[in-house]
Every structure is written in C-alpha cells, then in structure tokens.
Amino acid sequence: MSEANTDTDPILPLATDLPAEALALLPPEETIRLSITTDIKLDGLYGPAWLLATDQRLLAFSPDGGGPPDIVNLALAEIESLEIQDLYGSGALKARTQTTGQTIALFSKTLNAKFAPLPEALEKLIRQAQPIDDDKKILRGRLDRAYLKRRCEHCGQVIPRRMGVCPSCLESSKLLNRFLAYSLPYWPLAVTSLAILLIGTFIGLTPPLLLRTLIDNVLSPAATGASNAISLPLLGPTSASGALAYLVLGLLLINVSRNILGAVRSYLLARLGEQITFDMRRQVYRHLHRLSLNFYNDRDTGRIMASVTHDVGRLQDFLSDGLQETIRNILTILIICSLLFYLNAGLAVYVLLPTPLIVLVTIHFGKRLHRIYTPLWRRWAGISALLADVIPGVRVVKAFAQEHREVEKFESRSEDLLQGELRAARTRSLFSPLMSFLTSLGTLIIWWVGGNKVLGQSMSLGEFVAFTGYMWQFYGPVESLCRLNHRFQRAATSAERVFEVLDSQPDVDDAPDAKQLPSINGRVEFRNVSFAYEPGTPVIENLSFTVEPGEMIGLAGHSGAGKSTLINLICRFYEIDEGSILVDGHDIREVQLRSLRDQVGVVLQEPFLFNGSVADNIAYGKPEATLNEIIAAAMAANAHDFICGLPDGYDSIVGERAVRLSGGERQRLSIARAILRDPRVLILDEATASMDTETEAQIQEALARLVKGRTTFAIAHRLSTLRNADRLFIIEKGRLEEMGTHNELVALDGIYARLVHMQTEMSRIRAL
Amino acid sequence: MENSYKLTDELNLLDPTTARLYHDEFDDLVLEIAGRDPERGILVVRCFPISAGDRFIALCTRKEKELGIVEDLAALDPDSRNALADALARAYFRPQITAVYAITEEHHIPRWQVDTDRGPRTFEIRSSRRDIRVLSQGRVLIRDADGNQYEIPNYRRLDVDSRALVEDQV
Ligand SMILES: Nc1ncnc2c1ncn2[C@@H]1O[C@H](COP(=O)(O)OP(=O)(O)O)[C@@H](O)[C@H]1O
Ligand SMILES: [Mg+2]
C-alpha cells in the first residue's frame, strides 16, 4: 500500500549488537529502520535491552534474568502518542495506543544524548504508517539537555567541573611546549641563566675533590713525615704550608664564586619567570575581556579569577623554581656519578646500590602521601567553604541565636581535619627516618668496602673522604627528582586551565570587514529573529518588529518570557541563530561591536558599582567627561541631591566596603552613568523593580526627561512604570503576543488587559 | 484569646483512608478521592527524596498542579501503597551500590566500577567534592557526570576493600 515509500535506509545509526532472538521476532519482509541499545532493562535492572522499529512495528526486547524476555510489540499504525519522560534518576519512553499504554524503553541519563533524537525519528515512522493530520501532536515531554555539555564533543570523555575543555584533547606534553614557547622572546636571558646554572653546579661540586688533594697530597705526606713528597697538581712540588695556603685560597675562591653565581642565577631566573608570567597574565586578562558573556555564564567567577592569579602564579613558580631545580638535580646526579666512577669505579658500583631502593621508597611514599593529602585538601576546602558561608551570614546566626551550633559544626570539621593531619603526620614521620636510614646505607657501604680498600692500599685516604662527601650530595637530588612528577602534574593542571581561557574563542566578535557604525538615529528593527541559549530550547522565536527613532517601547510579560534576552540581543551580547537585527538599517553583525555599544546605554536591575568615587562610577563609560557633564548627568538622573549629601560629595568612595548606598541610589547612579554617554538607544531592564513608590517616582521623573528623543526599551513588571510608553510589546514564551498602545491593548482584552486588571486588584489589596 | 491560626493547616494532606491509587490500562497512576472525579496521569514527587523518601509524597497533575500530599506511604491501603511505591521506584531510579571493585583516576576524573542491586555498573564523577554527598551514618549519595544517582546505604558496612576505596574518596 505504500509504494511511494521507497526509502528503507535506517534513520539513525543502527545498534550493532542486536540479539538473534529479537531479530527472530520480526517478519522477514520488514527491514529495520531504527534500533537503539539501552542500558536499563524493562525490569529495572542494568543490562542491555533493545528498541527496534521497522516501517510497520515498534519492538522492545528486554532480556529478563531467569524467565523469558519482556517483549513489547506494537503496530506503528496503532500508536497514538509517544512520551519521553525525564525522571529523577533515569529516562523512559512510553507509547500509547487507543486502549493501552506501555513503557517501551528505560535508559540512564548517560544515554540522554543518544535518546534525544529518537522520538522525532519514531514520529516520522508513525506518520508514515498511519494517516494522521499534521496538527495532531504525537510527541510529549523533553529531556534535560544541560547534561550534554558535560562530555567532550570529540571523544566523549567527561569534562571536569573546574574545566571547560576536555583534558584528554589537551595533551600535557603539548601544553608544556606551548608554555615554554613563552620564553622564546627572552632566549638570551634563558641561555645566560642556563649557562650560569651549569657553571655554578660544576663549581659547587669541586670541594670534595679539593679535600682529596688536601689529604692525599698535603696532610698525609706531612703526617707521615714525608714533607718533601708534597706536590700539588698543576703547581708541582711546594712546601707544606704553601700548599695548604693554596688549597685554602682555592676553597675560598670556589665558595665566593659559587655564591656570586648563585645570586646572579637566581635573579636572572626570577626575572625570566616574572617576565613570562607578566606576558601570560596580561594575555589572559586581555583575552578574558574579548570573550563573550556565554563564557562567563558557563563558569564560576572564582574559577576564572583563579586562572589569572593562582594558575599563572603556579606556572611562574614552576618556571623559576621547579625547572631550574630539575636541571640542577639532573646535572648534579650526572656529574657525581661520573666523578665517583672516575675516582674509583669499583667502589662507585657499591655506593650506587641503594639508589633504586631510595627511588622506589620515595615514589611509594609520594603516592601514599598524595592519597592522604587529597582528602585532607578536600577537608580544608570544606572548612573554608563553611567559613565563607557562615561569616557573611552572621546576622542570621545571631538573629536565630545559633552561635553554639555553628561553633559545634566548625569544631567537628576541625576534628576531622585533625584526624587527617595526624594520619599524614604519621606517614611523613615514618618517611624521613626511613630515608635517612636508606641514605646511611651508602655510607655504611663506603666505610666497609672503601675502608677495606684503603687498608688494602688500593684506594687513598683522600679518595675515601671525597667519596663520602659526594655520597651526601647525591641522594638529595635523587629524592627530589622522584617527587618531580607531582610538581610537574600540578603545573600541567595550571597550564591546562590557563590555556583553556586562551583557547576559548569569543562567540561574538567583529567580522573581519566590520564597519564603524555611523551616528545613529535610533531605528531598531528585528527581522524573524530566533535565538536559543541552549540548542533545542528557543528563548526568542521568529520575532519581527520595527521601532522608530525616539519611540519608547514598554516590554512586559511574565518573568522568563525572554524580555531581558531580547535586549541582550540588541546589545549583541549573544549571536542570534536566525534572522537579523538592524539598527538604522545596519545589520549589527556587520558593524564593529564597540561602535554599536557606544551608542546603546543599558541600565540593569541590579546596578553594579565599581570600587571608586561616585564621579568615577558615573564617568565609567566616558572617562574624559568634564565635571560639568558629570554633575549634569547626576542631575538628570535625580541623583545630585543625595550625592551632595554624602560626606565627600562626588568624591565619596562607593563599591564594596565603602559608603553604603541604598538600592534606589545605586540605581540612579547607574542611570547617570548610562545617560552621560548620551546614547541614542536606551535600555532599562527592570530598572525600578525593587524600589519603593517614592524612589520610583523620582526615577520615573528622571526617566521621563531622559527618554525624550531617544529610542527607549523599558522592561517593567509594574505596568504603571510603562505609562509613558508610546507602544507596549507583550512578550510571551519568546513571541510577540500583543503590540499597541495602552488603550489599544486594553480594548484587545488579551494578556495585557488581564495583567492590568490583576495589578489594579493587587494595588487595591495593598491599599487596604 | 487563643491563637486560632495553626501553621500545619497550611499543609494540603490527603486523607489516607479515602484516597485510592492504582495504575490504569495506560499504565498511568490514577488518584481517586471518594466523591471526586479520578485524576489520571499523576506525577509523584518526593518532598524529601534523600532524608525521608517514603513520607510527604506530593501528587501532581501532568501540568504540575499539586493535588495533595501523602504524609506516609505506610498509612495507605495495601493496593494503593503498592501502586505508589511502584510509581516512586520508577521515577526515582537510584541503585544501591553493594560493592566497589575499583576506582581509577584519569585526568582527575574518578571512574568507579561497582556492583549495585540493579547489576554491575561503571560510571565517572566530575568532582568528588561536589558530586559525592556524605550523610549521617555512613550514607553516601553519588551523582555521576551524566546526572545518574547512586546510593551507598552505609559505606562502613561494605566489604573491607570496597570500604577502603570509598574512604579515599569521601
Ligand atoms: N544565560 C542563560 N543561559 C541559559 N538560559 C538562559 C540564560 N538567561 C536566561 N535564560 C533563560 O531564558 C529564558 C528567558 O529569560 P529572560 O530573558 O531573562 O526572561 P525575562 O523575560 O524574565 O527577562 C528563561 O527561561 C531563562 O531561564
Ligand atoms: Mg529579566
């Protein structure tokens, strides 16, 4: 009957693991159009189960431990509706016919992404299989899409909470290379400090050799009365006291030059590190300001701040400290090894015997400490979080007289921390003695083997002493290298986070050929604009309107309707998905962002004041403003009077922990800030929502003056606020539902009329 | 004068003796209160999904309008109780972990291999600090990277190996 329906290709990628028993249930002439493997069976246990669809039927096949499998076999022609249910801990798909309803698939949230397109695919098949008119809704329900962002789009790896990029797509080795690339501009500095590092390390290792010469060439001959045999390498025979003087002088020179080189080296390296981190910090901060609001919406403020301060700082520490120490340690180990073999190869082999043991023990303890410290850090973080929570809320604690409970809570956390710290201390205190015992093994071996060699005349006393000296310098670097991994990891994590910021691209950016937006009149036009923050959940749908220059538009509608989103789009904080927005006929995507935002003034519901004087805050958008202009703007915003009442007038410091301004006062400052730039388009987003009637009246009065000659968009819940508007737009679920003057809309008797009615009622209740 | 306002009057509790719950032929939950039309397609919402899962269960219509609260599952008649318990079990899928075989970490993402009352499972956690919640008496709630939930009724009662693995994480 469906000869037109020739396409028999699968709609979605087919499951590859379909069991033969399930396939046996299908008549041979039917081809599978759709199949999916789920991870929860219909009996609620984990395990694979399958859902198949052909052009005729829907088949759910779910094995059941002991008994026969659960099977649902529905003819597509009978299906009335499909419902996808987003449950608390899983998802479910339910199908209904005229007479029955059945769950056809259960799946964990891990499969949300896989199941999301399924209902639509099934709907297509159902509509093919039976005559249904297009208006009838078959699908119901929707899956929460927020979780989809938690896995990498490329490899499916989980993205850690503190990061926004997939760690396995950012390889650590590449990270380090990128990071070292920052030192390229400073290569002369880097090479010099490396050279000094090399020389310094060499010189630092000479004193035991000097000691050997002192003993073998000077002291032993002198002690055994063979003073005439005294001769120094390079200098030849000398007197005993002369030789001694030379050696002392040598040691002095070595010590002086070693310390001078050390000082120079540490300054140069610190300078290198500081320069590189300066560059990096600057680059990160600049980049942060290029990024769009979307970047900030997805992340904690604290996390972003940490990438500029903490992470960059940690990288610097690694550069100026970790890296040089590593190089020095490797060098020291190599030099000492060769010296030991040069001095006495037979003994050197014995002396190095405990080294593998030390390496193993250090690594083992390192891991153990890490395992102890990780929960400990977590507990520390818990305590900080508790403090951060309670201290700002101290008024509530006092008001409800709960001090003792807070104290107890803190003490119990503190106690946990104490236990953890003690555990760590036990491990640590075990570690040091064990290590020093292991290191002393080397000395024991030297004493025994070396002592025997000295007794057997196959080794000189000086060599013996030099050996012991090198021993002590050898194990330190070995231990430190063993712990390198941890240090390296931490630096890599920090590098990851810094590069995460640097690698993020702004969603909204100037087009390469963006023009300057000329001075505008203020005509704003939306043409079939659609926008979604999250794909699949449109917030603005197919919106079209034109606002003439100088018009005042009141935007009203339920909260969550999309009013703020609409004005965000005018400022181009986000990129629209479809349609276009034109300002004076220019598509806002084709002009420079700066030139657009320069001509748009925004006043938000929660005014944000920066730390600084009142004047600074008013002039934020126009730092070159004259004092005249600042005062004029404050007057226009009805803010002048209260500013003059502040102790330092326009010079009073506001912002965090300064003069406390009330909500209405802050609001008026932010209006003054917007107005100082004399914008052609003024946007007021619930600018008066949380204000008392008198303050609102003052602001209203200010606004009434300001909106003259500007295109204004005002959002307000209190409709009385919008009484000056030329036209009102009623937004409902991202659509423009009603548009017109107050009288027109009341006459229309729609949403607006209902809102007006309710608010009149409400004010009557309040008036009582 | 005695205070005539009682805070508990605000509660919209269902009378367990007159409310009846069952699944209809569409496998939808139906609420019948004597003398009223039955409500079909009831959604169940636990008010305290963690601390008191069987008490204070809100029954809502599909449009999320609350019809009333069942104060205690146990007070219902046996059939209704079973029907409601069934609906809850379906809506609140949260397997109980019975053993932990291994917890490996890659790129700071712990991957747990466990056995649950619903069968074996492997899952990943984004942040141990935020997604693992330790409650009183060793009860642990876990939310994995995809939003699935798991519960350990008391981690101190797990076998020695599992316990050691869990203790490292909490
Ligand atoms: N940054 C965002 N990310 C995702 N969704 C958002 C964001 N901002 C707002 N939304 C959603 O968009 C819808 C419209 O919000 P908004 O425009 O702020 O409404 P209102 O009309 O109250 O100003 C709401 O459902 C809200 O949850
Ligand atoms: Mg808003």
mmCIF file of N, CA and C in Angstrom, chain A residues 247-345:
data_model
loop_
_atom_site.group_PDB
_atom_site.id
_atom_site.type_symbol
_atom_site.label_atom_id
_atom_site.label_comp_id
_atom_site.label_asym_id
_atom_site.label_seq_id
_atom_site.Cartn_x
_atom_site.Cartn_y
_atom_site.Cartn_z
ATOM 1 N N LEU A 247 95.453 25.688 48.795
ATOM 2 C CA LEU A 247 94.169 24.975 48.862
ATOM 3 C C LEU A 247 93.107 25.803 49.564
ATOM 4 N N VAL A 248 93.498 26.455 50.655
ATOM 5 C CA VAL A 248 92.530 27.287 51.369
ATOM 6 C C VAL A 248 92.036 28.398 50.459
ATOM 7 N N LEU A 249 93.003 28.986 49.736
ATOM 8 C CA LEU A 249 92.647 30.044 48.815
ATOM 9 C C LEU A 249 91.686 29.503 47.749
ATOM 10 N N GLY A 250 91.992 28.314 47.268
ATOM 11 C CA GLY A 250 91.131 27.681 46.254
ATOM 12 C C GLY A 250 89.709 27.524 46.768
ATOM 13 N N LEU A 251 89.616 27.013 47.989
ATOM 14 C CA LEU A 251 88.281 26.797 48.559
ATOM 15 C C LEU A 251 87.542 28.117 48.704
ATOM 16 N N LEU A 252 88.297 29.133 49.133
ATOM 17 C CA LEU A 252 87.699 30.455 49.292
ATOM 18 C C LEU A 252 87.145 30.940 47.953
ATOM 19 N N LEU A 253 87.997 30.816 46.910
ATOM 20 C CA LEU A 253 87.577 31.261 45.579
ATOM 21 C C LEU A 253 86.316 30.515 45.132
ATOM 22 N N ILE A 254 86.364 29.217 45.355
ATOM 23 C CA ILE A 254 85.215 28.407 44.945
ATOM 24 C C ILE A 254 83.949 28.881 45.645
ATOM 25 N N ASN A 255 84.069 29.086 46.956
ATOM 26 C CA ASN A 255 82.874 29.481 47.701
ATOM 27 C C ASN A 255 82.371 30.844 47.274
ATOM 28 N N VAL A 256 83.321 31.766 47.091
ATOM 29 C CA VAL A 256 82.900 33.110 46.693
ATOM 30 C C VAL A 256 82.230 33.059 45.327
ATOM 31 N N SER A 257 82.894 32.405 44.357
ATOM 32 C CA SER A 257 82.317 32.434 43.011
ATOM 33 C C SER A 257 81.014 31.658 42.978
ATOM 34 N N ARG A 258 80.948 30.580 43.745
ATOM 35 C CA ARG A 258 79.715 29.809 43.738
ATOM 36 C C ARG A 258 78.546 30.667 44.213
ATOM 37 N N ASN A 259 78.791 31.425 45.268
ATOM 38 C CA ASN A 259 77.686 32.213 45.801
ATOM 39 C C ASN A 259 77.326 33.387 44.907
ATOM 40 N N ILE A 260 78.376 33.982 44.294
ATOM 41 C CA ILE A 260 78.067 35.090 43.387
ATOM 42 C C ILE A 260 77.250 34.566 42.209
ATOM 43 N N LEU A 261 77.716 33.442 41.647
ATOM 44 C CA LEU A 261 76.979 32.868 40.520
ATOM 45 C C LEU A 261 75.549 32.519 40.928
ATOM 46 N N GLY A 262 75.434 31.993 42.148
ATOM 47 C CA GLY A 262 74.101 31.623 42.634
ATOM 48 C C GLY A 262 73.183 32.830 42.680
ATOM 49 N N ALA A 263 73.732 33.942 43.183
ATOM 50 C CA ALA A 263 72.914 35.144 43.298
ATOM 51 C C ALA A 263 72.490 35.615 41.919
ATOM 52 N N VAL A 264 73.466 35.660 40.985
ATOM 53 C CA VAL A 264 73.145 36.120 39.639
ATOM 54 C C VAL A 264 72.110 35.198 39.017
ATOM 55 N N ARG A 265 72.351 33.899 39.177
ATOM 56 C CA ARG A 265 71.452 32.935 38.572
ATOM 57 C C ARG A 265 70.034 33.099 39.105
ATOM 58 N N SER A 266 69.925 33.208 40.429
ATOM 59 C CA SER A 266 68.553 33.230 40.924
ATOM 60 C C SER A 266 67.865 34.527 40.519
ATOM 61 N N TYR A 267 68.633 35.614 40.383
ATOM 62 C CA TYR A 267 67.994 36.838 39.911
ATOM 63 C C TYR A 267 67.554 36.692 38.463
ATOM 64 N N LEU A 268 68.471 36.161 37.630
ATOM 65 C CA LEU A 268 68.135 36.044 36.205
ATOM 66 C C LEU A 268 66.922 35.147 35.989
ATOM 67 N N LEU A 269 66.926 34.020 36.715
ATOM 68 C CA LEU A 269 65.813 33.091 36.522
ATOM 69 C C LEU A 269 64.511 33.685 37.024
ATOM 70 N N ALA A 270 64.596 34.381 38.149
ATOM 71 C CA ALA A 270 63.381 35.003 38.670
ATOM 72 C C ALA A 270 62.882 36.020 37.657
ATOM 73 N N ARG A 271 63.830 36.747 37.067
ATOM 74 C CA ARG A 271 63.430 37.764 36.100
ATOM 75 C C ARG A 271 62.765 37.116 34.892
ATOM 76 N N LEU A 272 63.362 36.029 34.443
ATOM 77 C CA LEU A 272 62.784 35.310 33.313
ATOM 78 C C LEU A 272 61.353 34.875 33.641
ATOM 79 N N GLY A 273 61.217 34.261 34.828
ATOM 80 C CA GLY A 273 59.903 33.775 35.242
ATOM 81 C C GLY A 273 58.902 34.910 35.339
ATOM 82 N N GLU A 274 59.336 36.023 35.935
ATOM 83 C CA GLU A 274 58.420 37.155 36.106
ATOM 84 C C GLU A 274 58.009 37.725 34.756
ATOM 85 N N GLN A 275 58.964 37.822 33.851
ATOM 86 C CA GLN A 275 58.653 38.367 32.531
ATOM 87 C C GLN A 275 57.618 37.503 31.836
ATOM 88 N N ILE A 276 57.877 36.178 31.884
ATOM 89 C CA ILE A 276 56.975 35.278 31.182
ATOM 90 C C ILE A 276 55.593 35.323 31.800
ATOM 91 N N THR A 277 55.527 35.312 33.118
ATOM 92 C CA THR A 277 54.196 35.324 33.722
ATOM 93 C C THR A 277 53.515 36.664 33.528
ATOM 94 N N PHE A 278 54.305 37.709 33.465
ATOM 95 C CA PHE A 278 53.714 39.018 33.183
ATOM 96 C C PHE A 278 53.022 38.976 31.824
ATOM 97 N N ASP A 279 53.753 38.461 30.830
ATOM 98 C CA ASP A 279 53.181 38.349 29.486
ATOM 99 C C ASP A 279 51.912 37.520 29.513
ATOM 100 N N MET A 280 52.015 36.411 30.233
ATOM 101 C CA MET A 280 50.916 35.479 30.223
ATOM 102 C C MET A 280 49.688 36.080 30.908
ATOM 103 N N ARG A 281 49.917 36.693 32.067
ATOM 104 C CA ARG A 281 48.808 37.263 32.815
ATOM 105 C C ARG A 281 48.113 38.333 31.978
ATOM 106 N N ARG A 282 48.959 39.138 31.314
ATOM 107 C CA ARG A 282 48.399 40.206 30.502
ATOM 108 C C ARG A 282 47.560 39.614 29.375
ATOM 109 N N GLN A 283 48.134 38.579 28.758
ATOM 110 C CA GLN A 283 47.432 37.973 27.636
ATOM 111 C C GLN A 283 46.109 37.354 28.086
ATOM 112 N N VAL A 284 46.138 36.657 29.250
ATOM 113 C CA VAL A 284 44.925 36.016 29.753
ATOM 114 C C VAL A 284 43.864 37.067 30.051
ATOM 115 N N TYR A 285 44.264 38.146 30.681
ATOM 116 C CA TYR A 285 43.269 39.145 31.077
ATOM 117 C C TYR A 285 42.674 39.833 29.851
ATOM 118 N N ARG A 286 43.560 40.160 28.894
ATOM 119 C CA ARG A 286 43.056 40.762 27.656
ATOM 120 C C ARG A 286 42.065 39.834 26.989
ATOM 121 N N HIS A 287 42.440 38.576 26.950
ATOM 122 C CA HIS A 287 41.596 37.612 26.276
ATOM 123 C C HIS A 287 40.253 37.483 26.992
ATOM 124 N N LEU A 288 40.287 37.497 28.313
ATOM 125 C CA LEU A 288 39.043 37.409 29.079
ATOM 126 C C LEU A 288 38.073 38.493 28.649
ATOM 127 N N HIS A 289 38.611 39.676 28.390
ATOM 128 C CA HIS A 289 37.709 40.760 28.022
ATOM 129 C C HIS A 289 37.232 40.668 26.590
ATOM 130 N N ARG A 290 37.897 39.860 25.781
ATOM 131 C CA ARG A 290 37.410 39.660 24.413
ATOM 132 C C ARG A 290 36.274 38.653 24.390
ATOM 133 N N LEU A 291 36.245 37.774 25.417
ATOM 134 C CA LEU A 291 35.287 36.671 25.384
ATOM 135 C C LEU A 291 33.864 37.163 25.616
ATOM 136 N N SER A 292 32.922 36.394 25.094
ATOM 137 C CA SER A 292 31.526 36.792 25.194
ATOM 138 C C SER A 292 30.920 36.349 26.511
ATOM 139 N N LEU A 293 29.718 36.862 26.767
ATOM 140 C CA LEU A 293 29.043 36.540 28.022
ATOM 141 C C LEU A 293 28.863 35.044 28.215
ATOM 142 N N ASN A 294 28.686 34.316 27.121
ATOM 143 C CA ASN A 294 28.496 32.877 27.225
ATOM 144 C C ASN A 294 29.592 32.198 28.023
ATOM 145 N N PHE A 295 30.821 32.643 27.798
ATOM 146 C CA PHE A 295 31.959 32.075 28.511
ATOM 147 C C PHE A 295 31.773 32.257 30.016
ATOM 148 N N TYR A 296 31.329 33.441 30.416
ATOM 149 C CA TYR A 296 31.166 33.717 31.842
ATOM 150 C C TYR A 296 29.963 32.988 32.437
ATOM 151 N N ASN A 297 28.925 32.817 31.612
ATOM 152 C CA ASN A 297 27.735 32.127 32.116
ATOM 153 C C ASN A 297 28.050 30.711 32.515
ATOM 154 N N ASP A 298 28.964 30.069 31.753
ATOM 155 C CA ASP A 298 29.232 28.655 31.979
ATOM 156 C C ASP A 298 30.171 28.388 33.137
ATOM 157 N N ARG A 299 30.812 29.416 33.699
ATOM 158 C CA ARG A 299 31.862 29.147 34.675
ATOM 159 C C ARG A 299 31.684 29.916 35.972
ATOM 160 N N ASP A 300 32.278 29.386 37.034
ATOM 161 C CA ASP A 300 32.290 30.108 38.313
ATOM 162 C C ASP A 300 33.196 31.321 38.199
ATOM 163 N N THR A 301 32.786 32.399 38.863
ATOM 164 C CA THR A 301 33.647 33.576 38.886
ATOM 165 C C THR A 301 34.991 33.228 39.514
ATOM 166 N N GLY A 302 34.936 32.455 40.610
ATOM 167 C CA GLY A 302 36.161 32.111 41.321
ATOM 168 C C GLY A 302 37.145 31.374 40.422
ATOM 169 N N ARG A 303 36.623 30.506 39.580
ATOM 170 C CA ARG A 303 37.466 29.729 38.695
ATOM 171 C C ARG A 303 38.164 30.622 37.692
ATOM 172 N N ILE A 304 37.418 31.593 37.170
ATOM 173 C CA ILE A 304 38.015 32.476 36.175
ATOM 174 C C ILE A 304 39.079 33.335 36.830
ATOM 175 N N MET A 305 38.771 33.802 38.045
ATOM 176 C CA MET A 305 39.750 34.623 38.745
ATOM 177 C C MET A 305 41.008 33.825 39.019
ATOM 178 N N ALA A 306 40.820 32.573 39.404
ATOM 179 C CA ALA A 306 41.974 31.742 39.731
ATOM 180 C C ALA A 306 42.885 31.561 38.530
ATOM 181 N N SER A 307 42.316 31.545 37.332
ATOM 182 C CA SER A 307 43.206 31.311 36.200
ATOM 183 C C SER A 307 44.127 32.502 35.969
ATOM 184 N N VAL A 308 43.680 33.701 36.349
ATOM 185 C CA VAL A 308 44.548 34.869 36.170
ATOM 186 C C VAL A 308 45.568 34.962 37.300
ATOM 187 N N THR A 309 45.159 34.601 38.505
ATOM 188 C CA THR A 309 46.054 34.800 39.647
ATOM 189 C C THR A 309 46.774 33.506 40.004
ATOM 190 N N HIS A 310 46.049 32.586 40.566
ATOM 191 C CA HIS A 310 46.612 31.372 41.107
ATOM 192 C C HIS A 310 47.357 30.529 40.059
ATOM 193 N N ASP A 311 46.703 30.257 38.949
ATOM 194 C CA ASP A 311 47.304 29.353 37.970
ATOM 195 C C ASP A 311 48.524 29.967 37.303
ATOM 196 N N VAL A 312 48.415 31.215 36.956
ATOM 197 C CA VAL A 312 49.583 31.865 36.359
ATOM 198 C C VAL A 312 50.716 31.902 37.379
ATOM 199 N N GLY A 313 50.377 32.140 38.631
ATOM 200 C CA GLY A 313 51.390 32.167 39.682
ATOM 201 C C GLY A 313 52.073 30.823 39.838
ATOM 202 N N ARG A 314 51.287 29.771 39.760
ATOM 203 C CA ARG A 314 51.856 28.449 39.903
ATOM 204 C C ARG A 314 52.802 28.124 38.746
ATOM 205 N N LEU A 315 52.444 28.601 37.578
ATOM 206 C CA LEU A 315 53.306 28.380 36.421
ATOM 207 C C LEU A 315 54.625 29.114 36.616
ATOM 208 N N GLN A 316 54.525 30.302 37.173
ATOM 209 C CA GLN A 316 55.747 31.047 37.412
ATOM 210 C C GLN A 316 56.635 30.294 38.401
ATOM 211 N N ASP A 317 56.023 29.784 39.427
ATOM 212 C CA ASP A 317 56.769 29.043 40.431
ATOM 213 C C ASP A 317 57.481 27.865 39.777
ATOM 214 N N PHE A 318 56.760 27.212 38.882
ATOM 215 C CA PHE A 318 57.344 26.060 38.205
ATOM 216 C C PHE A 318 58.518 26.495 37.331
ATOM 217 N N LEU A 319 58.318 27.609 36.637
ATOM 218 C CA LEU A 319 59.359 28.096 35.733
ATOM 219 C C LEU A 319 60.610 28.504 36.485
ATOM 220 N N SER A 320 60.416 29.368 37.499
ATOM 221 C CA SER A 320 61.605 29.969 38.088
ATOM 222 C C SER A 320 62.197 29.059 39.151
ATOM 223 N N ASP A 321 61.424 28.110 39.629
ATOM 224 C CA ASP A 321 61.920 27.291 40.718
ATOM 225 C C ASP A 321 62.015 25.838 40.295
ATOM 226 N N GLY A 322 60.914 25.289 39.897
ATOM 227 C CA GLY A 322 60.842 23.864 39.588
ATOM 228 C C GLY A 322 61.783 23.472 38.461
ATOM 229 N N LEU A 323 61.751 24.276 37.401
ATOM 230 C CA LEU A 323 62.516 23.897 36.233
ATOM 231 C C LEU A 323 64.011 23.960 36.509
ATOM 232 N N GLN A 324 64.452 25.046 37.166
ATOM 233 C CA GLN A 324 65.894 25.154 37.392
ATOM 234 C C GLN A 324 66.364 24.095 38.382
ATOM 235 N N GLU A 325 65.512 23.790 39.343
ATOM 236 C CA GLU A 325 65.920 22.775 40.303
ATOM 237 C C GLU A 325 66.058 21.422 39.613
ATOM 238 N N THR A 326 65.137 21.166 38.702
ATOM 239 C CA THR A 326 65.199 19.905 37.978
ATOM 240 C C THR A 326 66.485 19.803 37.169
ATOM 241 N N ILE A 327 66.786 20.866 36.445
ATOM 242 C CA ILE A 327 68.004 20.835 35.629
ATOM 243 C C ILE A 327 69.223 20.653 36.526
ATOM 244 N N ARG A 328 69.232 21.383 37.631
ATOM 245 C CA ARG A 328 70.389 21.303 38.512
ATOM 246 C C ARG A 328 70.512 19.903 39.105
ATOM 247 N N ASN A 329 69.382 19.321 39.464
ATOM 248 C CA ASN A 329 69.433 17.987 40.054
ATOM 249 C C ASN A 329 69.951 16.951 39.067
ATOM 250 N N ILE A 330 69.451 17.016 37.848
ATOM 251 C CA ILE A 330 69.894 16.045 36.850
ATOM 252 C C ILE A 330 71.397 16.201 36.633
ATOM 253 N N LEU A 331 71.810 17.460 36.519
ATOM 254 C CA LEU A 331 73.226 17.749 36.299
ATOM 255 C C LEU A 331 74.068 17.219 37.442
ATOM 256 N N THR A 332 73.622 17.503 38.658
ATOM 257 C CA THR A 332 74.375 17.078 39.832
ATOM 258 C C THR A 332 74.531 15.564 39.837
ATOM 259 N N ILE A 333 73.434 14.875 39.566
ATOM 260 C CA ILE A 333 73.499 13.413 39.587
ATOM 261 C C ILE A 333 74.490 12.909 38.544
ATOM 262 N N LEU A 334 74.418 13.464 37.350
ATOM 263 C CA LEU A 334 75.321 13.025 36.280
ATOM 264 C C LEU A 334 76.777 13.291 36.661
ATOM 265 N N ILE A 335 77.033 14.494 37.132
ATOM 266 C CA ILE A 335 78.423 14.840 37.455
ATOM 267 C C ILE A 335 78.942 13.955 38.580
ATOM 268 N N ILE A 336 78.125 13.788 39.621
ATOM 269 C CA ILE A 336 78.608 12.976 40.755
ATOM 270 C C ILE A 336 78.859 11.548 40.297
ATOM 271 N N CYS A 337 77.952 11.001 39.492
ATOM 272 C CA CYS A 337 78.162 9.642 39.016
ATOM 273 C C CYS A 337 79.495 9.546 38.288
ATOM 274 N N SER A 338 79.729 10.492 37.355
ATOM 275 C CA SER A 338 80.984 10.354 36.603
ATOM 276 C C SER A 338 82.182 10.540 37.517
ATOM 277 N N LEU A 339 82.086 11.476 38.472
ATOM 278 C CA LEU A 339 83.208 11.677 39.394
ATOM 279 C C LEU A 339 83.480 10.418 40.204
ATOM 280 N N LEU A 340 82.393 9.816 40.693
ATOM 281 C CA LEU A 340 82.571 8.616 41.529
ATOM 282 C C LEU A 340 83.271 7.527 40.720
ATOM 283 N N PHE A 341 82.815 7.356 39.472
ATOM 284 C CA PHE A 341 83.456 6.321 38.643
ATOM 285 C C PHE A 341 84.893 6.695 38.318
ATOM 286 N N TYR A 342 85.140 7.983 38.127
ATOM 287 C CA TYR A 342 86.487 8.440 37.827
ATOM 288 C C TYR A 342 87.393 8.208 39.033
ATOM 289 N N LEU A 343 86.855 8.465 40.231
ATOM 290 C CA LEU A 343 87.668 8.303 41.433
ATOM 291 C C LEU A 343 87.975 6.833 41.682
ATOM 292 N N ASN A 344 86.921 6.030 41.664
ATOM 293 C CA ASN A 344 87.143 4.620 41.927
ATOM 294 C C ASN A 344 85.932 3.829 41.448
ATOM 295 N N ALA A 345 86.048 3.272 40.260
ATOM 296 C CA ALA A 345 84.903 2.623 39.647
ATOM 297 C C ALA A 345 84.396 1.453 40.484
#
